[in-house]
GROMACS .gro file of C-alpha atoms in nm:
model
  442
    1UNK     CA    1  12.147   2.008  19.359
    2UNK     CA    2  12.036   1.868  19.671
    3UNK     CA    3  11.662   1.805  19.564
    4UNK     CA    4  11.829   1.653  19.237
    5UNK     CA    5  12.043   1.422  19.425
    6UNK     CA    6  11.769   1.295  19.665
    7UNK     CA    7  11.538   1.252  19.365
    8UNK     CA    8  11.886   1.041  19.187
    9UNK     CA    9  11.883   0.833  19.485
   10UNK     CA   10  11.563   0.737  19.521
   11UNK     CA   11  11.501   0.607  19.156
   12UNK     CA   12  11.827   0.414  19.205
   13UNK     CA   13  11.665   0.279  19.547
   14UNK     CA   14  11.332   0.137  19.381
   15UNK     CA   15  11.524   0.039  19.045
   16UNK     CA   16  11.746  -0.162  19.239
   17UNK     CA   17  11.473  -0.336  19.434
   18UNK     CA   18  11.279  -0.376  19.115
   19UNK     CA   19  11.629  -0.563  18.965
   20UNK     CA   20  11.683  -0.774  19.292
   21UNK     CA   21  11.321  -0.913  19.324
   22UNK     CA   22  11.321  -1.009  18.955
   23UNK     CA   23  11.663  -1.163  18.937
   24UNK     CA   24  11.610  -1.333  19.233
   25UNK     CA   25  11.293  -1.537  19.132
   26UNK     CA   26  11.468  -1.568  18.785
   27UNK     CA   27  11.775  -1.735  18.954
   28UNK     CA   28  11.572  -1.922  19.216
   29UNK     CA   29  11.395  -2.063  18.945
   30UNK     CA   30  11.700  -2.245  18.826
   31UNK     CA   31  11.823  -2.336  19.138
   32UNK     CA   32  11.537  -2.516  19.246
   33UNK     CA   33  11.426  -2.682  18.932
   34UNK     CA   34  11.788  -2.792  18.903
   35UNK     CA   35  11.804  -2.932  19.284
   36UNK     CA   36  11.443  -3.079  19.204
   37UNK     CA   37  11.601  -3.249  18.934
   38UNK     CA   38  11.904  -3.380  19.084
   39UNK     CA   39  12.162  -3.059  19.001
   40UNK     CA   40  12.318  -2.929  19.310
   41UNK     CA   41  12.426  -2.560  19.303
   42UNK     CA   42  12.780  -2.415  19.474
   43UNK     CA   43  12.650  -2.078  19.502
   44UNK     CA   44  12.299  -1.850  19.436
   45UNK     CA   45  12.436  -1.453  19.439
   46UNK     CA   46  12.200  -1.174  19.433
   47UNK     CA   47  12.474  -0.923  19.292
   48UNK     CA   48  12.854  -0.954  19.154
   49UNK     CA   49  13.179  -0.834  19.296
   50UNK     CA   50  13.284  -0.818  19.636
   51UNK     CA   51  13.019  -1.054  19.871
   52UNK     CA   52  12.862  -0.834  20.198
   53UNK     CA   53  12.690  -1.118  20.284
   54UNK     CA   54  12.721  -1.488  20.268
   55UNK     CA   55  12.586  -1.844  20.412
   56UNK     CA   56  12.646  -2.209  20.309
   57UNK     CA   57  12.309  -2.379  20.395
   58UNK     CA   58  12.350  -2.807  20.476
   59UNK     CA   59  12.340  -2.865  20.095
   60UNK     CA   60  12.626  -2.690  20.058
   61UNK     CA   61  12.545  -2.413  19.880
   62UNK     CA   62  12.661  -2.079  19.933
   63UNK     CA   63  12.371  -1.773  19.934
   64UNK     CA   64  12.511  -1.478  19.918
   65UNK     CA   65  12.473  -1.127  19.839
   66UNK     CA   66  12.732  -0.912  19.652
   67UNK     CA   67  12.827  -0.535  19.615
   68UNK     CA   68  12.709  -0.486  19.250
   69UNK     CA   69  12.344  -0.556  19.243
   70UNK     CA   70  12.267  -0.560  18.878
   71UNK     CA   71  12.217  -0.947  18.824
   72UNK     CA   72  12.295  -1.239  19.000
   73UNK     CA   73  12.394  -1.544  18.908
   74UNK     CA   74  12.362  -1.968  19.021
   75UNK     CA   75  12.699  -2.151  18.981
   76UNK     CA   76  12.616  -2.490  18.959
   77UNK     CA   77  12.800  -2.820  19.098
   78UNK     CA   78  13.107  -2.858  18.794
   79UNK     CA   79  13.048  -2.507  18.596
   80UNK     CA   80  13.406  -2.336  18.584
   81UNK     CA   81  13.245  -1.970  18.638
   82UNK     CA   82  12.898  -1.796  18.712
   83UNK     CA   83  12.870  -1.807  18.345
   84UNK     CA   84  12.838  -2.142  18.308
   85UNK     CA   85  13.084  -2.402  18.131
   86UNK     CA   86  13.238  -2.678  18.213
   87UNK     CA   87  13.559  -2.719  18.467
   88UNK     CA   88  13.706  -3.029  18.297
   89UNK     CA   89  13.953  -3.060  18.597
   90UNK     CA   90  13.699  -3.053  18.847
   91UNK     CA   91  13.445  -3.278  18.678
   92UNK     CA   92  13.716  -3.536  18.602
   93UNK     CA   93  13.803  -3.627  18.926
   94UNK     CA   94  13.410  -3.712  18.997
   95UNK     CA   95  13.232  -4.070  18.997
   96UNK     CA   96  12.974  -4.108  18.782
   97UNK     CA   97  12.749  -4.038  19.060
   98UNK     CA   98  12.878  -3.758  19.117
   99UNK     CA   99  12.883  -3.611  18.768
  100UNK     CA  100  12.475  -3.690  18.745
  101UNK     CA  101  12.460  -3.379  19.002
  102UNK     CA  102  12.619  -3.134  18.778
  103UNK     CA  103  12.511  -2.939  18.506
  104UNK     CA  104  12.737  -3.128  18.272
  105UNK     CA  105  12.684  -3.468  18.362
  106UNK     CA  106  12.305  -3.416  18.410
  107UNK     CA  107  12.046  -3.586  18.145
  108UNK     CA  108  11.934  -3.365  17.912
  109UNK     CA  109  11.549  -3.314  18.050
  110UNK     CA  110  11.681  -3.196  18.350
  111UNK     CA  111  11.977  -2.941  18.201
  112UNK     CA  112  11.665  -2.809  17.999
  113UNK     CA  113  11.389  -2.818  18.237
  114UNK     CA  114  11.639  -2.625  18.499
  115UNK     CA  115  11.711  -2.319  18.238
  116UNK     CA  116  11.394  -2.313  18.136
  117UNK     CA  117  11.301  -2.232  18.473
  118UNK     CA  118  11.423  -1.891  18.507
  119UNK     CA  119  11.192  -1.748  18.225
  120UNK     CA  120  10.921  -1.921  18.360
  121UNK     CA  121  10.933  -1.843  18.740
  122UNK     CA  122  10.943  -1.454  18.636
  123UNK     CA  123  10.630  -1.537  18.455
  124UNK     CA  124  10.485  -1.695  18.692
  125UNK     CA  125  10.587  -1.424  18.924
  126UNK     CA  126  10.380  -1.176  18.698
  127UNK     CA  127  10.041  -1.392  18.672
  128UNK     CA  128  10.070  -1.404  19.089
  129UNK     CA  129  10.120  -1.027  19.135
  130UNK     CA  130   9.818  -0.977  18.871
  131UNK     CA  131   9.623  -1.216  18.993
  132UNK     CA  132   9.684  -1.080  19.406
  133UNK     CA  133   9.570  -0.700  19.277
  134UNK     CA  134   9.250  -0.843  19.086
  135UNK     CA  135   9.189  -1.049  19.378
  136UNK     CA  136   9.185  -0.708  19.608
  137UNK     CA  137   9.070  -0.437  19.401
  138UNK     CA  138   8.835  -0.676  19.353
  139UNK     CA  139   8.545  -0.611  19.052
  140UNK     CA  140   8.274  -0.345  18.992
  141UNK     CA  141   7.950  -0.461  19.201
  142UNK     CA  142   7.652  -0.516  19.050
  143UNK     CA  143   7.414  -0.316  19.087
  144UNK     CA  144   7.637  -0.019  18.990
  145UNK     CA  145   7.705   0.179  19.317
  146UNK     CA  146   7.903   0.487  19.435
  147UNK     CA  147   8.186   0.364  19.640
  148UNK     CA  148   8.428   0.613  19.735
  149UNK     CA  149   8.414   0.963  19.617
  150UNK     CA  150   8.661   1.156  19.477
  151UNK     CA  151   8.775   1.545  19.554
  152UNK     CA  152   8.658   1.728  19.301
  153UNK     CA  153   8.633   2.131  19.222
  154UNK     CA  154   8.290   2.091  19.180
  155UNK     CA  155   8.001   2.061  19.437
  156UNK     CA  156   7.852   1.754  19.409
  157UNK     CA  157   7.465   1.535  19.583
  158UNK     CA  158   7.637   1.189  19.520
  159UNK     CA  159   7.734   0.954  19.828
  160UNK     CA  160   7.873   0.665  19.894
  161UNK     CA  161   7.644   0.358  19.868
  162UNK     CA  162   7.398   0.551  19.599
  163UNK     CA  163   7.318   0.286  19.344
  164UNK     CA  164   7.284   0.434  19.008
  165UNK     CA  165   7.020   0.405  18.796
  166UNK     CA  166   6.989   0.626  18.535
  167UNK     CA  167   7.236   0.990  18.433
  168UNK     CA  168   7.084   1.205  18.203
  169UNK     CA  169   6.774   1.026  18.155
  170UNK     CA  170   6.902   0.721  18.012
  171UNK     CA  171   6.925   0.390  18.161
  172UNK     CA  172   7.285   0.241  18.276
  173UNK     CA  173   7.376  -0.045  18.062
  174UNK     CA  174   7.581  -0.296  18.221
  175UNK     CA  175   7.965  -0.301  18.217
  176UNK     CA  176   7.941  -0.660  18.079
  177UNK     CA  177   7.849  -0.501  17.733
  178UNK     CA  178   8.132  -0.288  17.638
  179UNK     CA  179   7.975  -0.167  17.313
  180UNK     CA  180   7.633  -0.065  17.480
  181UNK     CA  181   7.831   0.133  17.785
  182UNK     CA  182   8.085   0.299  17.487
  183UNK     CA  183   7.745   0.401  17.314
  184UNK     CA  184   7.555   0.551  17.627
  185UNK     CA  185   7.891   0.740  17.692
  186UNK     CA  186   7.893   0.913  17.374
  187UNK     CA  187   7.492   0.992  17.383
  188UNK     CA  188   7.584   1.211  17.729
  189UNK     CA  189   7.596   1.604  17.670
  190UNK     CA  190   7.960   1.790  17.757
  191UNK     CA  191   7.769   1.934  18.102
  192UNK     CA  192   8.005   2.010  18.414
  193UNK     CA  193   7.709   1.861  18.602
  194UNK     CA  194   7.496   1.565  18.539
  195UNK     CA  195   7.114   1.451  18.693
  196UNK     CA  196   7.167   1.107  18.863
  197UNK     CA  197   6.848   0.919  18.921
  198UNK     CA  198   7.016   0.655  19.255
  199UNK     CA  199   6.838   0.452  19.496
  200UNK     CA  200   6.942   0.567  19.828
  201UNK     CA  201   6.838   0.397  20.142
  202UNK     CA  202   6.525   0.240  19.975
  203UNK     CA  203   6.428   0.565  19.784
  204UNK     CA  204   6.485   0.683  19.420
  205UNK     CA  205   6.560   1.077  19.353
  206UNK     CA  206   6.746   1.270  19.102
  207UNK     CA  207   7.080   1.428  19.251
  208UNK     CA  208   7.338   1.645  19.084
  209UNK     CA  209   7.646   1.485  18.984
  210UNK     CA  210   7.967   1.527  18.747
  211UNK     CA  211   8.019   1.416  18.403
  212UNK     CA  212   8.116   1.033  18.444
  213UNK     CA  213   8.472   1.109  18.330
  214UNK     CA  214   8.604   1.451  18.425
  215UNK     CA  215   8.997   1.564  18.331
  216UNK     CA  216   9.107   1.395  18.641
  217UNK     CA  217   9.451   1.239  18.641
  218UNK     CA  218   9.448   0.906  18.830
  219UNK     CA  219   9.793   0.815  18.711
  220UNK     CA  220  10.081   0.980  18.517
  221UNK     CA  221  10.268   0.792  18.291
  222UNK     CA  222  10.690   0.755  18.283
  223UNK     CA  223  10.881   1.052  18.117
  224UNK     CA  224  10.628   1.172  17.975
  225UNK     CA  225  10.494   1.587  17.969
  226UNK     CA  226  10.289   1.523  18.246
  227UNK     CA  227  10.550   1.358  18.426
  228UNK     CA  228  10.790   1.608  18.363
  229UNK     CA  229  10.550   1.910  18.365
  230UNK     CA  230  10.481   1.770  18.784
  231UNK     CA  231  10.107   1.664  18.721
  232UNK     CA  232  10.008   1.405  19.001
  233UNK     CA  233   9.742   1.176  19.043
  234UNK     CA  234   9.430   1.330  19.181
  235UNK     CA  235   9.519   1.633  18.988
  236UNK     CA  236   9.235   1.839  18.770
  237UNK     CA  237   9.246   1.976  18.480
  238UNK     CA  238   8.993   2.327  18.435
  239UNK     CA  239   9.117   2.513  18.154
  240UNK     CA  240   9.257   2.350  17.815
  241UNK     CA  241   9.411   2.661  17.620
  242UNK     CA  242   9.214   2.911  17.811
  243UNK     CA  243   8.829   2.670  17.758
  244UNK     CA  244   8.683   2.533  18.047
  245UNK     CA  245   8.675   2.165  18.048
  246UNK     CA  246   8.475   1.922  18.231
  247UNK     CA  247   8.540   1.583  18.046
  248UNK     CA  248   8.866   1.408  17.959
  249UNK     CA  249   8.736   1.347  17.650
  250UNK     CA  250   8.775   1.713  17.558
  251UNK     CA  251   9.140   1.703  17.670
  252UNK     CA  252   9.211   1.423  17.463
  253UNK     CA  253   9.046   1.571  17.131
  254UNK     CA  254   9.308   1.880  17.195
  255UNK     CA  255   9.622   1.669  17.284
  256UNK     CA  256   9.581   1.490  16.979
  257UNK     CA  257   9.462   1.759  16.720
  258UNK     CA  258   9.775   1.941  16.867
  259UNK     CA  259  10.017   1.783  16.623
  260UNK     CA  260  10.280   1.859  16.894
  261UNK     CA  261  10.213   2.220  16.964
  262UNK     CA  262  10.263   2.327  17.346
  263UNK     CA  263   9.887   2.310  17.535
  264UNK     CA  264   9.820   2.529  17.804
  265UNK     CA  265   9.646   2.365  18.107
  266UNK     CA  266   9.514   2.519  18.446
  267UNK     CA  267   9.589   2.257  18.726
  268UNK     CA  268   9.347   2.208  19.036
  269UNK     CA  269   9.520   2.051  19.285
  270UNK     CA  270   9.383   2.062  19.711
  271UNK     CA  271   9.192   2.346  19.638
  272UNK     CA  272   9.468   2.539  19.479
  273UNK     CA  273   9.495   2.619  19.083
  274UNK     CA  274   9.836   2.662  18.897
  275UNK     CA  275   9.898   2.660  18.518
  276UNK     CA  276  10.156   2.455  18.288
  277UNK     CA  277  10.252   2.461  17.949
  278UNK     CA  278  10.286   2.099  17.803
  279UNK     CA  279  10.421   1.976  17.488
  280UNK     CA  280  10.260   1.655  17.400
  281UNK     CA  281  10.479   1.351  17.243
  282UNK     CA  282  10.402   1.135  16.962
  283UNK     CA  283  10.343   0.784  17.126
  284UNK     CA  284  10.305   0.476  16.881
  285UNK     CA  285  10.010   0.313  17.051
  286UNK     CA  286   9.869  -0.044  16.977
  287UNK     CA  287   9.582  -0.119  16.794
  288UNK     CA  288   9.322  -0.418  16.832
  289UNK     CA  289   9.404  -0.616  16.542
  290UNK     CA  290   9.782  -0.634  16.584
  291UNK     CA  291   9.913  -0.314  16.443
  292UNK     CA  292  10.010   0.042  16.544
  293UNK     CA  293   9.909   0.417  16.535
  294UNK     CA  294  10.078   0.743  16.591
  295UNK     CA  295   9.906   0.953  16.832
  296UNK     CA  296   9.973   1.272  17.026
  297UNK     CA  297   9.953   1.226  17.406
  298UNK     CA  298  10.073   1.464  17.743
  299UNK     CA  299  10.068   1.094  17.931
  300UNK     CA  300   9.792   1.087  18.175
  301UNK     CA  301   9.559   0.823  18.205
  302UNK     CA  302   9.177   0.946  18.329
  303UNK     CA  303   8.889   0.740  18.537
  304UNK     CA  304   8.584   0.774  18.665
  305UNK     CA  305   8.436   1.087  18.915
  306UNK     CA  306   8.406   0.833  19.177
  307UNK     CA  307   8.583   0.529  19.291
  308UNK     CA  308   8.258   0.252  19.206
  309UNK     CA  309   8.167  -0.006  19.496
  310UNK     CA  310   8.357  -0.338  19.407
  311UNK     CA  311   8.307  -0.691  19.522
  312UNK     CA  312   8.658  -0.968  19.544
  313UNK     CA  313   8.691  -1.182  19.274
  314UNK     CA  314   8.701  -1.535  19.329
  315UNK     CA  315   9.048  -1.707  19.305
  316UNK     CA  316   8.987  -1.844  18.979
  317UNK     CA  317   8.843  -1.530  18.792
  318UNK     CA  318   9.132  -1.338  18.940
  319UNK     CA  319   9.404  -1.600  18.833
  320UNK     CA  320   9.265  -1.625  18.440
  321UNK     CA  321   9.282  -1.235  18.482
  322UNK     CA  322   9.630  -1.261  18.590
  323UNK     CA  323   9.742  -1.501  18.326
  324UNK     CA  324   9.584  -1.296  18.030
  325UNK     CA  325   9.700  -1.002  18.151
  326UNK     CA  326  10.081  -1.125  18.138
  327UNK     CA  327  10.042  -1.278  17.775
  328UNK     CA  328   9.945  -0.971  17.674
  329UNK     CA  329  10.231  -0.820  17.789
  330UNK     CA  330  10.410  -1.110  17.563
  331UNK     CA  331  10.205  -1.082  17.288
  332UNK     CA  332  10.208  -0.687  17.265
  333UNK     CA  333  10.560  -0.676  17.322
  334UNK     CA  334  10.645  -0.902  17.087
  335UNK     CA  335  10.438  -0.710  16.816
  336UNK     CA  336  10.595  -0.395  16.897
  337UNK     CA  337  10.967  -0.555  16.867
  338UNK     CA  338  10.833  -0.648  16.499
  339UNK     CA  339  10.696  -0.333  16.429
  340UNK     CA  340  11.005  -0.170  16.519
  341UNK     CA  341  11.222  -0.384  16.338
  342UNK     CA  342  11.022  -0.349  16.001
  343UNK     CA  343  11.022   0.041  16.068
  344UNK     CA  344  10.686   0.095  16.127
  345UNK     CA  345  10.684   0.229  16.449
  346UNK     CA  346  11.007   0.460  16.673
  347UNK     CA  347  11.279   0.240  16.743
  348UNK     CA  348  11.244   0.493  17.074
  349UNK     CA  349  10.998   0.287  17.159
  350UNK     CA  350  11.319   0.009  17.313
  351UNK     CA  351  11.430   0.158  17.644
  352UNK     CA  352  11.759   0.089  17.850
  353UNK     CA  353  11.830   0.106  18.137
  354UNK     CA  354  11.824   0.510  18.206
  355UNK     CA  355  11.474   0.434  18.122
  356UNK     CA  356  11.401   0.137  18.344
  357UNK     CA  357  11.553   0.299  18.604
  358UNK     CA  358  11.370   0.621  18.549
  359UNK     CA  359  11.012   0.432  18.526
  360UNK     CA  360  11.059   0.224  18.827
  361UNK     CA  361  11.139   0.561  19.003
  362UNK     CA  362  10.835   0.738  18.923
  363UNK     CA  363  10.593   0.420  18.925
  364UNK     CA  364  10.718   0.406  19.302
  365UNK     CA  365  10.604   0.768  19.375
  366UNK     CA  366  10.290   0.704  19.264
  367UNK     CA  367  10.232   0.454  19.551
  368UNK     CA  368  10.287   0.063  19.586
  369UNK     CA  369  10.028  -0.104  19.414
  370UNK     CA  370  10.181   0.134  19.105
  371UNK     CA  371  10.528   0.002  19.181
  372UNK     CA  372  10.472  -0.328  19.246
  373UNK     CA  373  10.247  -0.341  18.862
  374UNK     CA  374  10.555  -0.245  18.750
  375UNK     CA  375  10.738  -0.512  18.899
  376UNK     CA  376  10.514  -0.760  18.739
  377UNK     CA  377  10.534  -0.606  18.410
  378UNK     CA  378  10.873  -0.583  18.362
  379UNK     CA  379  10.916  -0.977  18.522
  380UNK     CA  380  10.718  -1.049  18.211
  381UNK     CA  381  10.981  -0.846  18.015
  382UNK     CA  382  11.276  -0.993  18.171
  383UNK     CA  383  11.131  -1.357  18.080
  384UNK     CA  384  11.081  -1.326  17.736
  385UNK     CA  385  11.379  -1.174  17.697
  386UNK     CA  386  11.558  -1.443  17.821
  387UNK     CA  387  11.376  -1.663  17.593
  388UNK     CA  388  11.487  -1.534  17.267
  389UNK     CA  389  11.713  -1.782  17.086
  390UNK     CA  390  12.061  -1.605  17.142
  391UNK     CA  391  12.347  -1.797  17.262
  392UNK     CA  392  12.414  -1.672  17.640
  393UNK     CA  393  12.058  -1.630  17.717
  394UNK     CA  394  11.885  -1.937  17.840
  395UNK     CA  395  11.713  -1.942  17.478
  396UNK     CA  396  12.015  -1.988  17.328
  397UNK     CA  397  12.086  -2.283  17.580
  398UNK     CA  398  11.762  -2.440  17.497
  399UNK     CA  399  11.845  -2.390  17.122
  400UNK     CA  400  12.176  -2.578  17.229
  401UNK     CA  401  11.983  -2.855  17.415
  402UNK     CA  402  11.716  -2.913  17.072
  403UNK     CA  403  12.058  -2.941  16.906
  404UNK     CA  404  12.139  -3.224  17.080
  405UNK     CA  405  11.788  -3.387  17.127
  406UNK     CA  406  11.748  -3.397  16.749
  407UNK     CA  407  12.217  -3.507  16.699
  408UNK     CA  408  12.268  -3.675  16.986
  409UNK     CA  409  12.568  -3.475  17.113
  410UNK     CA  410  12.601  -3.151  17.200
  411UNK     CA  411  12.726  -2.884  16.970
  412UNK     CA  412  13.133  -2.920  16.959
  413UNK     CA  413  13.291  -2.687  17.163
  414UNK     CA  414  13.429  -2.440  16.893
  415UNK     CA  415  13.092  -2.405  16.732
  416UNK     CA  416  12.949  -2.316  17.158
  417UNK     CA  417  13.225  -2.068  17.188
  418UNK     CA  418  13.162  -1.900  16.852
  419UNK     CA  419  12.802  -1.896  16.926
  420UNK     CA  420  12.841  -1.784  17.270
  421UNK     CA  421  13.130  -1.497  17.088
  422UNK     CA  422  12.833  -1.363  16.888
  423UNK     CA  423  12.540  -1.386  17.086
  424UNK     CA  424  12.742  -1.149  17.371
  425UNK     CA  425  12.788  -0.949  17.072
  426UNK     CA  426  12.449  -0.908  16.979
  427UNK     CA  427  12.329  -0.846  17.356
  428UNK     CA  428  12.631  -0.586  17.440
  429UNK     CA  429  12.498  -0.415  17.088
  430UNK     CA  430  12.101  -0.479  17.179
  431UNK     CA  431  12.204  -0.250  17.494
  432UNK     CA  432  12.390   0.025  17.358
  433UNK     CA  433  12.150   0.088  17.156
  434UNK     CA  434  11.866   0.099  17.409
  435UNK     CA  435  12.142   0.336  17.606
  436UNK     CA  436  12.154   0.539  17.307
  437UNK     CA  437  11.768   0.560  17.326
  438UNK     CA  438  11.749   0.667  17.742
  439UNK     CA  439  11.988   0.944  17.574
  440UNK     CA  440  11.908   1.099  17.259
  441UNK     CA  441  11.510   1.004  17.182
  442UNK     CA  442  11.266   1.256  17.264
   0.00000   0.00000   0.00000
């Protein structure tokens, strides 16, 4: 019970700080485009319910931060509630100059411009924490070298520094070619141990090495067999149903031909060798031209023998990597939400937020680069979320706003408060059903 409870408390730890960070660049966003724009704000909360902590700064706006911290929330200058909405008492007792610093008496640029900030400060949040990590992992260096090497239960000639030239015989294409590396891949034999022909310290010689990519685990995915089975990176895998194996290839031609069927795998870990029995889960995975496929997987994700020498990218390759890898977090998740809504993939696929909670745990025990990948990833998720055009998320406000760019006036306030009535209905619903999911899916 005790190891239980410790492990309870630390995914609530990290999913909390996960929450905080990205509701508090989400609500800082609106509070600063709106005081950029002329809006003042009564009060930024990290959290609802009783405050712990609180300040007025000489705007007069209260920071604070509250007992329940599961949201947060900017009240601006006239709303009646954290919610938004206008206090009609308040507001009428205010000069015209006045009422421009309000949310309600603002011009319509800058009402829209401040909700639209949220969204886009957690992307922008995102493309920064992508574009920091491809910054300092930096890029493979050219020529290919050995950079760090990795423990292994194999004996192996390769050192740091070795610049390789040719494995098996054949030449080392370039990583700039995809297709060419994918084809010189394939060509090499299923061998526990490889020739290498490196330069080392002006010289060329042939050295023993081990197949490029052995079953190593260099990161275990969420809830999945692995995860649950206790596989950890740095992890090896020797025996696949009683075969030796020496390439993760061969691990992944079993998971999948398994059609779900338990897989029996002996575990090297520090120089010490235990078995599990995994079941592996069918995992809807995305495909390159938009669509989906079923596939069996245990949830491990492989790399190379050795960690390769890398050089730092320059700000502006590591920025363009940072912005494409957030729109493809967009792009992919909005495919999946279509391909779950016209059936062709699990609708297990939506998690709540057991699940969130559970992957920000276990991303965290995997170190901070892991965690803080996470953070990024789900900032993305968070903002596009928020964008979708239902009434009480700020795409339903901005919905609202186009309303009134294209009329004139604003919706009337019985059409707001049904809208508002059903969009609360459709979120409350959107989440028990994710709930459901963290619950009953496999």
């Amino acid at each position: 019970m005790s190891s239980d409870f410790g492990g309870l408390l630390f995914t609530l730890v990290f999913f909390v700080i996960a929450l905080s960070v990205i509701v508090a660049i989400h609500e800082y966003g609106h509070y600063i485009v709106g005081r950029w724009t002329g809006i003042e704000a009564d009060v930024f909360s990290i959290g609802f319910g009783p405050v712990i902590w609180s300040r007025v700064d000489k705007r007069g706006t209260r920071w604070q931060v509250a007992a329940l911290p599961f949201g947060g929330y900017v009240k601006f200058r006239g709303d009646s509630n954290a919610s938004g909405g206008a206090d009609e008492d308040a507001l009428a007792g205010m000069s015209d100059e006045e009422l421009r610093h309000t949310m309600n008496g603002a011009p319509l640029w800058a009402r829209s411009a401040t909700v639209a900030a949220g969204p886009m400060f957690n992307f922008a949040l995102s493309i920064l924490v992508f574009t920091l990590l491809f910054t300092f992992q930096g890029k493979v260096s050219e020529p290919f070298a050995v950079g760090e090497l990795r423990a292994l239960p194999i004996a192996q000639e390769l050192r740091t520094g070795d610049v390789i030239l040719q494995i098996d015989g054949q030449p080392l294409p370039g990583f700039d070619d995809p297709e060419a590396y994918d084809e010189f891949m394939k060509a090499l034999p299923y061998q526990p141990v490889l020739p290498y022909t490196v330069e080392r310290d002006g010289a060329r010689m042939v050295v023993d090495g081990p197949y490029v990519y052995p079953p190593l685990v260099s990161q275990v995915v969420p809830r999945s067999a692995a995860y649950e089975a206790g596989l950890e990176p740095g992890d090896t895998i020797l025996n696949i149903n009683g075969t030796r194996a020496f390439a993760f290839s061969q691990l992944k031609e079993v998971v999948e031909a398994s059609e779900g069927a338990p897989v029996d795998l002996t575990i090297w870990r520090d120089g010490e060798t235990f078995d599990v029995v995994m079941t592996p889960k069918r995992t809807d995975e995305p495909l390159p031209d938009g669509g989906f496929q079923a596939v069996y997987r245990i949830g491990i994700v492989g790399d190379m023998a050795f960690h390769p020498a890398t050089t730092m990218m320059n700000p502006a390759e590591a920025a363009w990597g940072g912005v494409k890898r957030t729109w493809g977090i967009v792009t992919g998740s909005l495919s999946g939400l279509g391909h779950m809504i016209a059936g062709n993939i699990s609708s297990c696929n939506l998690s709540g937020p057991i699940g969130i909670a559970q992957t920000s745990g276990a991303m965290a025990s995997q170190g901070g680069t892991s965690f803080i990948t996470f953070i990024a990833v789900l900032s993305t998720a968070v903002g596009l979320l928020n964008l979708f055009p239902v009434p009480v998320l700020d795409g339903g406000h901005l919905v609202f706003h186009a309303w009134e760019a294209v009329t004139g006036k604003p919706p009337s306030d019985r059409a707001l408060n049904v809208a508002m009535s059903i969009g609360l209905a459709l979120i409350l619903g959107l989440m028990v059903f994710a709930l459901s999911n963290d619950l009953f899916c496999p």
